[in-house]
Coordinates of C-alpha atoms and ligand atoms in Angstrom, one line a residue:
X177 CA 4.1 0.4 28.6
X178 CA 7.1 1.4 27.2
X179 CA 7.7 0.4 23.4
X180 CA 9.8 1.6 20.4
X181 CA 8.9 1.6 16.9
X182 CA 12.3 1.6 14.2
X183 CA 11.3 3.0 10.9
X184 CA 8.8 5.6 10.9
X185 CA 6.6 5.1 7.9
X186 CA 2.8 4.0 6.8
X187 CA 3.2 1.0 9.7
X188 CA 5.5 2.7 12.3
X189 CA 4.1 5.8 12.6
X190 CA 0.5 5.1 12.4
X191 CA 0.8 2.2 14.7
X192 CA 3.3 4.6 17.2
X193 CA 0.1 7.1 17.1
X194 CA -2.3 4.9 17.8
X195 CA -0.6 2.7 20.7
X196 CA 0.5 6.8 22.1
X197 CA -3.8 7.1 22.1
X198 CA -4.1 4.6 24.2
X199 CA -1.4 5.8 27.0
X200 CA 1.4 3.5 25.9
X201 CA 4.9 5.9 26.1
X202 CA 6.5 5.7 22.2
X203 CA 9.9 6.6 20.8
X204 CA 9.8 6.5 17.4
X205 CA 13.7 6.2 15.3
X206 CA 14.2 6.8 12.2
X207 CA 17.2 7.0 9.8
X208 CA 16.2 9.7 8.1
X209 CA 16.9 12.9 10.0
X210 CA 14.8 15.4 7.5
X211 CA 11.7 13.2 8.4
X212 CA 12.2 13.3 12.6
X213 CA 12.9 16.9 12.3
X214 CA 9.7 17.7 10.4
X215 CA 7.8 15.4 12.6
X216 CA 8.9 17.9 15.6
X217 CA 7.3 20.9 13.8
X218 CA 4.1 18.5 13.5
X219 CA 4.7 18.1 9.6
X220 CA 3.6 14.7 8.9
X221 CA 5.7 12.7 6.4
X222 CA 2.3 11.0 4.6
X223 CA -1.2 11.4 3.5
X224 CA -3.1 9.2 5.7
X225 CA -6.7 10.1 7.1
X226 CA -6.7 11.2 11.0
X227 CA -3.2 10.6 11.1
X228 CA -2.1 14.2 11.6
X229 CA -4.2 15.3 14.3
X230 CA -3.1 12.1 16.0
X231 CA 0.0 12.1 15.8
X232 CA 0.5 16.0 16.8
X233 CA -1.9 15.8 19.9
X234 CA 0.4 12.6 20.8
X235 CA 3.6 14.5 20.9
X236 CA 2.2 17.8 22.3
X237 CA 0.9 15.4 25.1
X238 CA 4.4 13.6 25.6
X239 CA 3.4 10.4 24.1
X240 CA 5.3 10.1 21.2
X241 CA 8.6 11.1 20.7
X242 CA 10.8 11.4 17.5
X243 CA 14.4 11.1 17.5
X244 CA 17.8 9.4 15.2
X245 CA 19.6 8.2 17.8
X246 CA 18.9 4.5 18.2
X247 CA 20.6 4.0 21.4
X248 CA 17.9 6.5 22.9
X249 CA 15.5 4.2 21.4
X250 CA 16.8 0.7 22.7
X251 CA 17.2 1.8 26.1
X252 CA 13.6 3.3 26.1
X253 CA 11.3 0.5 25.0
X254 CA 11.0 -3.2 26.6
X255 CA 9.0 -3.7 23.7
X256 CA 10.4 -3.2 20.3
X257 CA 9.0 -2.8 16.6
X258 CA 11.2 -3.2 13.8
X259 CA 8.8 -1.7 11.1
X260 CA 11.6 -0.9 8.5
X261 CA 11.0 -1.5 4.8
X262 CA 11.3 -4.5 3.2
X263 CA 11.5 -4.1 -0.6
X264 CA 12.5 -6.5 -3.4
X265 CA 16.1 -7.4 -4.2
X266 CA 16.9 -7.7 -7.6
X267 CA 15.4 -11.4 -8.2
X268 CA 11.9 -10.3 -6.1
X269 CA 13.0 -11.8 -3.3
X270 CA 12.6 -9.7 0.4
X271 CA 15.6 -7.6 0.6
X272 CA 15.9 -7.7 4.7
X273 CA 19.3 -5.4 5.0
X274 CA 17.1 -2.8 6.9
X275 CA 15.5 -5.1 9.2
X276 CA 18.9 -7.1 10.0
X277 CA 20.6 -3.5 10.4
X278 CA 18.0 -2.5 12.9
X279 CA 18.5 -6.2 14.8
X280 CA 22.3 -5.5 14.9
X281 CA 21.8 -1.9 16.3
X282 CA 19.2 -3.1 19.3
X283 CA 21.7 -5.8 20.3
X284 CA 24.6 -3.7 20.4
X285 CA 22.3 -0.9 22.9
X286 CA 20.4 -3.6 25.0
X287 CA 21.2 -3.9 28.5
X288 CA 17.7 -5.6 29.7
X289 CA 15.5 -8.2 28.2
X290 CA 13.9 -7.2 24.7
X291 CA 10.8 -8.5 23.3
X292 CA 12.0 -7.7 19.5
X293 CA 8.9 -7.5 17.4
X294 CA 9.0 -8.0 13.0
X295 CA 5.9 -5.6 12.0
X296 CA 7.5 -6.0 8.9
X297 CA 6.6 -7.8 6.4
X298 CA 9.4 -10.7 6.1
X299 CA 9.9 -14.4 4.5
X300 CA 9.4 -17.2 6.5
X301 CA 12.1 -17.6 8.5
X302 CA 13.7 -14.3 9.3
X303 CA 12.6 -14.6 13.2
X304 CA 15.4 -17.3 13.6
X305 CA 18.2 -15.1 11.1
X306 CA 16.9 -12.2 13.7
X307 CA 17.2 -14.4 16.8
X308 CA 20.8 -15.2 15.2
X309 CA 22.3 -11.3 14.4
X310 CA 21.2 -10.3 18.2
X311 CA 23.2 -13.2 19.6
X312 CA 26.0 -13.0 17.2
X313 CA 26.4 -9.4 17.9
X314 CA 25.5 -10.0 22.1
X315 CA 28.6 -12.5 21.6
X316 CA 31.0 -10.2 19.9
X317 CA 30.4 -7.6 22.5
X318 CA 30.5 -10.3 25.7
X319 CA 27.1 -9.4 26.7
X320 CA 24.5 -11.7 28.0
X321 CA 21.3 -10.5 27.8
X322 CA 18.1 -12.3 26.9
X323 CA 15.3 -11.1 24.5
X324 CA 12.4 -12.8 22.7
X325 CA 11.7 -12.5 18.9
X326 CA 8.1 -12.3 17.8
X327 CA 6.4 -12.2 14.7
X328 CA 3.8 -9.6 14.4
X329 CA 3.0 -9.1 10.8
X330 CA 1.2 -5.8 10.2
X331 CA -2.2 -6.4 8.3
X332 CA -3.6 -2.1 8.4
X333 CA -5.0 -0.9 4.8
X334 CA -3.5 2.5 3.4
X335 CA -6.0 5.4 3.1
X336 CA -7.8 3.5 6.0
X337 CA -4.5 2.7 8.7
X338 CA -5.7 4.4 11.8
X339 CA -8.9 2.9 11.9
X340 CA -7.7 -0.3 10.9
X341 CA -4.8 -0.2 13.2
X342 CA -7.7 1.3 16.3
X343 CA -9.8 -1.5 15.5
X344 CA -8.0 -4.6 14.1
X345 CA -9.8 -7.5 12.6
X346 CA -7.1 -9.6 14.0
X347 CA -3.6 -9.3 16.0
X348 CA -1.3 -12.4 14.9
X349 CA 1.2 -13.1 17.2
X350 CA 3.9 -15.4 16.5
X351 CA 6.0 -16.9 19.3
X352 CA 6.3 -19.8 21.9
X353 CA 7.0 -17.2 24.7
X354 CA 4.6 -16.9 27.4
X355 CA 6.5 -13.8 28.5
X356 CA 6.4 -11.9 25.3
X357 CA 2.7 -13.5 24.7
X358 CA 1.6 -12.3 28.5
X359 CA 3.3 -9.0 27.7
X360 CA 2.0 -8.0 24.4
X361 CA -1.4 -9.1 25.0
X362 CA -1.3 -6.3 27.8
X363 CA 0.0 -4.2 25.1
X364 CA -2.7 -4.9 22.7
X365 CA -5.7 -5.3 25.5
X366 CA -7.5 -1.6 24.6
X367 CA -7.9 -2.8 21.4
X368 CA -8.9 -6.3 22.2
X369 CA -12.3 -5.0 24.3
X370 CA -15.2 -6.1 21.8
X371 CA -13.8 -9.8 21.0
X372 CA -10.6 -12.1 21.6
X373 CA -8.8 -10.7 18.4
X374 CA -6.0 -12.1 19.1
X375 CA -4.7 -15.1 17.6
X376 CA -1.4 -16.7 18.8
X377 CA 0.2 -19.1 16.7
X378 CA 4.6 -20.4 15.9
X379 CA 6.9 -18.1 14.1
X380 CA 7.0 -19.2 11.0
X381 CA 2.8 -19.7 10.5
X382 CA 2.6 -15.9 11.3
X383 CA 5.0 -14.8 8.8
X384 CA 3.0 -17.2 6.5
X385 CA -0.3 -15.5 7.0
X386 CA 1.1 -12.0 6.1
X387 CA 1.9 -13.1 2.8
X388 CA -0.9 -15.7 2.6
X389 CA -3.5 -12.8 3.0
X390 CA -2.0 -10.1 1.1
X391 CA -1.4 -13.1 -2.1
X392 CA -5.0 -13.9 -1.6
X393 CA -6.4 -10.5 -2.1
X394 CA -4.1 -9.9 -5.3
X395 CA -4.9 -13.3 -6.5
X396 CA -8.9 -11.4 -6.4
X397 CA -7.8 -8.9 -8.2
X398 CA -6.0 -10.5 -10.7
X399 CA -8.6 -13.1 -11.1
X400 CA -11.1 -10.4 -11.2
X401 CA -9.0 -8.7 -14.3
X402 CA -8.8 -11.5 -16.2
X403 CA -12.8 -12.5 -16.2
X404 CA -12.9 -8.7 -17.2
X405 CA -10.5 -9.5 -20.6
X406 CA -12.4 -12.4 -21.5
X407 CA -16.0 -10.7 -20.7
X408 CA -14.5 -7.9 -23.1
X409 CA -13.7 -10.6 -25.9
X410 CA -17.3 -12.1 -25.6
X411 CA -19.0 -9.4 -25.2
X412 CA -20.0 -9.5 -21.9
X413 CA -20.3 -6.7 -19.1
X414 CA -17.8 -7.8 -16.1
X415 CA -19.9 -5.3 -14.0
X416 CA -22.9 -7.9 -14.6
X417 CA -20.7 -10.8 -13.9
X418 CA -19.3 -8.8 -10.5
X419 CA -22.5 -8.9 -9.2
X420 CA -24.1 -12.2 -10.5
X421 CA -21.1 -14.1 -8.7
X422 CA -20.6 -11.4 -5.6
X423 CA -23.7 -12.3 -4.5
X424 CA -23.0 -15.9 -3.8
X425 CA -21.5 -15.7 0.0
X426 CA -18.9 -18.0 -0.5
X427 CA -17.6 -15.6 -2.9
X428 CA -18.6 -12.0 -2.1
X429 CA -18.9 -8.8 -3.0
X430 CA -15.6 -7.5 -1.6
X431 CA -12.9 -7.0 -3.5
X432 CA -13.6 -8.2 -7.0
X433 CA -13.4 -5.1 -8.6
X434 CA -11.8 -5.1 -12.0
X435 CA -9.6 -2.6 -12.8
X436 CA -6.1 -1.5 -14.6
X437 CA -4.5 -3.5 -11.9
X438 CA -3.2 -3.7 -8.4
X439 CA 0.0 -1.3 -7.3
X440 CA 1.1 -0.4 -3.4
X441 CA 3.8 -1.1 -1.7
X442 CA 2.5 -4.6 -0.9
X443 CA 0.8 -6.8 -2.8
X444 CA 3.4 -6.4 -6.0
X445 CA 6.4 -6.9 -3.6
X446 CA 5.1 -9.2 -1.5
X447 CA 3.6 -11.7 -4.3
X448 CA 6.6 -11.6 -5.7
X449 CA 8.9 -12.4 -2.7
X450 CA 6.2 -15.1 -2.0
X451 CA 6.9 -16.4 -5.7
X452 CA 10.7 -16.1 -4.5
X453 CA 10.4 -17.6 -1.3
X454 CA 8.8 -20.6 -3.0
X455 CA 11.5 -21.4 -5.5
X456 CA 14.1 -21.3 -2.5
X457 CA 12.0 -24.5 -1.0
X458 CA 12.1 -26.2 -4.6
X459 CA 8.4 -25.2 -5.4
X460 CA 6.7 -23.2 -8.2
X461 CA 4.5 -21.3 -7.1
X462 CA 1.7 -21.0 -9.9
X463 CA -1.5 -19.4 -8.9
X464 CA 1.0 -16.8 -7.8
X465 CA 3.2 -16.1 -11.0
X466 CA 0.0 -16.0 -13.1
X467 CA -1.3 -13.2 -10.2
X468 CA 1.4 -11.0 -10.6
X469 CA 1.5 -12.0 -15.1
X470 CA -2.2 -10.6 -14.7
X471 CA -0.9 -7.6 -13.3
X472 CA 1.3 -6.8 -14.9
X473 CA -0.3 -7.0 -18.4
X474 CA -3.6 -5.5 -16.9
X475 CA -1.8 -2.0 -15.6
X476 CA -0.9 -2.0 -19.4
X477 CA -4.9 -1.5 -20.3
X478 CA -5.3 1.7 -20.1
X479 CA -2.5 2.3 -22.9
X480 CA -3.6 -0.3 -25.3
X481 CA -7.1 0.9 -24.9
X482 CA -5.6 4.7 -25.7
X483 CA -3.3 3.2 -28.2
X484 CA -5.9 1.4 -30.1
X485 CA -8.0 4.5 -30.2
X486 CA -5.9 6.5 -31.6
X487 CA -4.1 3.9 -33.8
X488 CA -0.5 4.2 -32.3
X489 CA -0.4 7.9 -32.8
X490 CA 0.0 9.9 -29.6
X491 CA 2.5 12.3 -30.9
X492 CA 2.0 15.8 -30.0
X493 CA -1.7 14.8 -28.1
X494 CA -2.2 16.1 -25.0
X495 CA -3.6 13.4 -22.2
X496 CA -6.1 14.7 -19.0
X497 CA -5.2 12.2 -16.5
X498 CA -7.5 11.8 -12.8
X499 CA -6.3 9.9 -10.0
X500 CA -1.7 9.1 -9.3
X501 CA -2.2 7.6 -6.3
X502 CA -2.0 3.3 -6.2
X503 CA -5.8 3.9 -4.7
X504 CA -7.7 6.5 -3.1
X505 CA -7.3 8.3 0.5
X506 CA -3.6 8.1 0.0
X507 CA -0.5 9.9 -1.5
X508 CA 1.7 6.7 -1.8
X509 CA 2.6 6.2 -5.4
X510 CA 5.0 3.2 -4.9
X511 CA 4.1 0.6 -8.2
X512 CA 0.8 2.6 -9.3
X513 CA -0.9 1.8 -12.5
X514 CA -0.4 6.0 -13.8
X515 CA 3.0 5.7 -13.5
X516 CA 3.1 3.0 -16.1
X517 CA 0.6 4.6 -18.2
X518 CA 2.6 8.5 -17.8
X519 CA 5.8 6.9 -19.1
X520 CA 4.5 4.7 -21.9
X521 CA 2.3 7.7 -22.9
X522 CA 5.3 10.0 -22.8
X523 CA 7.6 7.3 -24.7
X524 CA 5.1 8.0 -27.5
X525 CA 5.4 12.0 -27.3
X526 CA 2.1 12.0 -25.2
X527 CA 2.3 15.0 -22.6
X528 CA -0.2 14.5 -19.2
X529 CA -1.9 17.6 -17.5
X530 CA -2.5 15.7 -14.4
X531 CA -4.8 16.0 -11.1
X532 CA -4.8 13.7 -7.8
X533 CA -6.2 15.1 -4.7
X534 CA -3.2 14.1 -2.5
X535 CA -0.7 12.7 -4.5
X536 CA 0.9 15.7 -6.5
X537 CA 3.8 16.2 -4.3
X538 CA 5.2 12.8 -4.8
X539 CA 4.2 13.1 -8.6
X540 CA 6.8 16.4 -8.2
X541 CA 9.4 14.3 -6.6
X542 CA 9.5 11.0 -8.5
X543 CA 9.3 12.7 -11.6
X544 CA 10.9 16.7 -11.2
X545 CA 10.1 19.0 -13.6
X546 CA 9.2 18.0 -17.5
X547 CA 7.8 19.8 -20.7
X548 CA 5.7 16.6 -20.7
X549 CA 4.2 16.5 -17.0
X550 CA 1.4 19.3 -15.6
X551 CA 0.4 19.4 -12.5
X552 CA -2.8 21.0 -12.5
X553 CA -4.5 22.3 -9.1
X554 CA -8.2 21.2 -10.4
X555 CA -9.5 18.2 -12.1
X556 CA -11.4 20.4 -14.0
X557 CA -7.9 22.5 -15.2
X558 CA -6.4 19.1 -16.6
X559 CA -9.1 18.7 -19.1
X560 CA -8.6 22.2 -21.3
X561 CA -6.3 21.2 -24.3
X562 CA -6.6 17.5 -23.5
X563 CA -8.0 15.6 -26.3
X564 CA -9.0 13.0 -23.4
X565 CA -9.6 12.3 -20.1
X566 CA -8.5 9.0 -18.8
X567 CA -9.1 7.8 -14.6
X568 CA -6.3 5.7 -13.0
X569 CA -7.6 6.3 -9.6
X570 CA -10.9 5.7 -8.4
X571 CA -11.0 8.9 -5.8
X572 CA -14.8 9.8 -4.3
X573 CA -14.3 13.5 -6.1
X574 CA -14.3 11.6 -9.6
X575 CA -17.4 9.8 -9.2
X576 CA -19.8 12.7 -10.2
X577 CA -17.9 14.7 -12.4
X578 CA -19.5 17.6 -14.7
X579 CA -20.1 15.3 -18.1
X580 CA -21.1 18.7 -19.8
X581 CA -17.5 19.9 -19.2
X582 CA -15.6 16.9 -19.8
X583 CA -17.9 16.9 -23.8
X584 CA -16.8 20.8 -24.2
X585 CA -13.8 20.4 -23.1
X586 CA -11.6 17.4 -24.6
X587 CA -11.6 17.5 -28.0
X588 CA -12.1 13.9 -29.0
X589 CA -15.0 13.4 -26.3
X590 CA -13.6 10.4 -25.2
X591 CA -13.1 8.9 -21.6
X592 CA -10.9 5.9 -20.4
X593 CA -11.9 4.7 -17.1
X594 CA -9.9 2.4 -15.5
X595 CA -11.9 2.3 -12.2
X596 CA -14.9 1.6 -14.1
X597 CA -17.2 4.4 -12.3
X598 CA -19.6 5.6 -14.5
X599 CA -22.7 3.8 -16.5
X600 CA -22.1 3.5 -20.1
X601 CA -25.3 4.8 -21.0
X602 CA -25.2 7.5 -19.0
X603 CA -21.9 8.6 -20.2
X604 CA -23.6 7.9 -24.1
X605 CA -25.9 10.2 -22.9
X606 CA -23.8 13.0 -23.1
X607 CA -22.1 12.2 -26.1
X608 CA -19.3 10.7 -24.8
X609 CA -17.1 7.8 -25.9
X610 CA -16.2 5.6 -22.9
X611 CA -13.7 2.6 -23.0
X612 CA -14.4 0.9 -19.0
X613 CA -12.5 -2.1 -18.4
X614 CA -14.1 -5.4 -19.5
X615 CA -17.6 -3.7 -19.8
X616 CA -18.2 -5.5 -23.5
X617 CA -17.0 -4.4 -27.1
X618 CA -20.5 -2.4 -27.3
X619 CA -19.0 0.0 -24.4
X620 CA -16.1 0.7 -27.4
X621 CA -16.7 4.0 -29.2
X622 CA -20.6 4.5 -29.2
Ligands
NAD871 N1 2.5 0.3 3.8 C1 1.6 -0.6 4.1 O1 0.4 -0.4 3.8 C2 2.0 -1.8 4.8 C3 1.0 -2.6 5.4 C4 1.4 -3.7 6.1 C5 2.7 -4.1 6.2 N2 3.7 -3.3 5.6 C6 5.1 -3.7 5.7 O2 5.6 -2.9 6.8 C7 7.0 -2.6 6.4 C8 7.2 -1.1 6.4 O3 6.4 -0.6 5.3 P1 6.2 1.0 5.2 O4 5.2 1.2 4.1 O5 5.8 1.6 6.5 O6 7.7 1.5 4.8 P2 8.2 3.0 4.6 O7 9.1 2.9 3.5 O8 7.0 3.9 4.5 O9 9.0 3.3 5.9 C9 10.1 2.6 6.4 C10 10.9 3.6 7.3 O10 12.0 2.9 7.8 C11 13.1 3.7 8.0 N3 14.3 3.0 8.2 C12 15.1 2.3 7.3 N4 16.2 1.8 7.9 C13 16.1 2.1 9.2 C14 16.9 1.8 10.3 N5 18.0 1.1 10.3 N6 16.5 2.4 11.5 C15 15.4 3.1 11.6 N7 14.6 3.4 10.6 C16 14.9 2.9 9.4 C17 13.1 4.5 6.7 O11 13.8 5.7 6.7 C18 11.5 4.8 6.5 O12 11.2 6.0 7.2 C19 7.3 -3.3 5.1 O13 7.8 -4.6 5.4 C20 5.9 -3.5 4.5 O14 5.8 -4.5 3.6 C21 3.3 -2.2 4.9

């Protein structure tokens, strides 16, 4: 089939690569010419796992195609993605210039019938202020043409998109047409083989359950976090309480990890615009402030934890940090718990020697060059001069690290560990303090 994909980032491109693998023909548009051009000479604008190799063989092969000019686009695809960004406004709220300017642009190129698709993730309601930009503008330029506007909310993982986007747990589709349900279930049918995965459901109830599943997983998280505060106040170990309660099925053992909170491009934003969304149908939503009030205090951890160590003196000290990424197997940085830690650590003269397996190029181009910032090419480099080592990201290479190293080399022989991956007695062992997150006062300076 022929389809086109606006916006090529973590959704547009990985789901442009993986519908290519299938034999569907993609164009891909994009704003941003620096990114189509690189995609050309097979440089790949993110960190994601198989996504290179897939994407390169797809465009040797003909498959996918990169380009800026959106008319090229419109007239290519019968189906088309709007997979643009939607981040907060000012008040938290889904700011959807990018996905109205995309709607605009299709209706002023469309000469046949459009099935318009919102990958995006977008309030309740945008499919009818879609539906209404493509007729205004077909009206302004005297064209009739008809088109269909289906929500198709885009559920893939980062660090694990290509696999989740080759195998879906489930495809939401929400319209009333039959054509644009007949058509996208042909679409979708090589990755519908094993079971009916598809669920078809109205508008509005799929651009619920976007922010419905995304709000529950934070709402883990966040409950998660706090359980880990007050097992830290009553000296309980939260990794005790993670199993005792993840082993009851109606609960489970996936995510309730605690941590130093949730970051992404996602779940902040879209809690938030949830919160947002709420207030605009006179309801207060509040599960979902407390979620995000969780957060927010719990990516502060790590500093109190530091700041409490050292009694609010960080002047001068040098900080090893592991792990910039929001969470492992990616490079994305967008609201991750080290960026609030680096910039309250430097506001108190702190400097970070820093290590992430993927994520040091964005490090380099949020943050540019500073006395106070080192890149370092190892994780073992980061910890000479450091007088600690604290983890923000909970990466497979940090799970094994050499103790006997980390004790020789950081002069206060302290680790904070906001992934909680290590034993506390093992790390006691080596003669190392170790502040985890809600593992019990005892865990505190042994
Ligand atoms: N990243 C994720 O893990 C994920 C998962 C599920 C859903 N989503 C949702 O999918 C949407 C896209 O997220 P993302 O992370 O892929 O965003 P992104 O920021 O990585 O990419 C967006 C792309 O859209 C392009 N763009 C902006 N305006 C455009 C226009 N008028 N025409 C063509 N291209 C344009 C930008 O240049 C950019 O390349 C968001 O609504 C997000 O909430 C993201």
């Amino acid at each position: 089939m022929k389809v086109t994909v606006f916006g090529i980032g973590y959704v547009g491109l990985v789901q442009a690569a993986v519908l290519a693998e299938v034999g569907h023909e993609v164009v891909c548009v994009d704003v941003d010419q620096n990114k189509v051009d690189n995609l050309e000479k097979g440089i790949i604008p993110i960190y994601e796992p198989g996504l290179t190799p897939l994407v390169t063989s797809n465009f040797e092969q003909g498959r996918v195609t990169f380009t800026t000019n959106a008319e090229r686009g419109v007239k290519h695809g019968e189906i088309i993605f709007i997979a643009v960004g939607t981040p907060p406004d000012e008040d938290g709220s889904a700011d959807l210039k990018y996905v109205q300017a995309v709607a605009a642009t299709i209706a002023t190129h469309m000469q046949t019938h459009k099935i318009i698709i919102n990958k995006s993730t977008v309030p309740v309601g945008t499919a009818d202020k879609v539906i209404e930009t493509v007729s205004s503008t077909l009206s302004k330029l005297n064209k009739e043409v008809t088109f269909d506007v289906v929500s198709n909310p885009e559920f893939l993982k980062e660090g694990a998109a290509v696999n989740d986007c080759m195998r879906p747990d489930r495809i939401i589709l929400g319209t009333e047409s039959k054509h644009a349900e007949k058509k996208l279930r042909e679409l979708y049918s090589p990755f519908n083989r094993n079971h009916d995965k598809i669920i078809v459901m109205d508008v509005r109830s799929a651009e619920l359950t976007k922010y419905a599943a995304n709000c529950m997983l934070a709402t883990k998280i966040s409950f998660m976090n706090e359980m880990a505060n007050l097992a830290e106040l009553m000296g309980a170990d939260i990794e005790n309480v993670r199993k005792g309660i993840g082993s009851d099925p109606r609960i489970g053992y996936q995510f309730i990890y605690p941590g130093c909170g949730y970051g992404g491009s996602c779940f902040p934003k879209d809690v938030q615009a949830l919160v947002r969304s709420a207030t605009g149908v006179g309801y207060t939503a509040k599960i979902l402030e407390a979620v995000e009030a969780v957060n927010y205090r719990q990516k502060e951890k790590l500093f109190d934890y530091i700041m409490d160590h050292y009694k609010g003196d960080l002047k001068g000290k040098t900080i090893a940090l592991w792990g910039l990424s929001f969470k492992p197997n990616t490079d994305d940085m967008r609201e991750a718990s080290s960026r609030v830690l680096m910039e309250k650590l430097w506001e108190q003269g702190a400097a970070v020697q820093a290590y992430d397996p993927e994520a040091m190029e964005e490090t380099q181009r949020i943050y540019g060059s500073r006395s106070d910032l080192k890149l370092m090419g190892t994780k073992e480099a980061t910890l000479s001069g450091a007088s600690c080592l604290v983890i923000c990201t909970e990466w497979q290479a940090f799970r094994a690290p050499d103790f006997n190293l980390i004790k020789e080399q950081v002069s206060d022989a302290v680790i904070f560990d906001g992934r909680n991956l290590f034993e506390p007695s093992l790390i006691s062992e080596y003669g190392l303090h170790y502040y985890a997150i809600g593992r019990g006062m005892s865990v505190k300076g042994l």
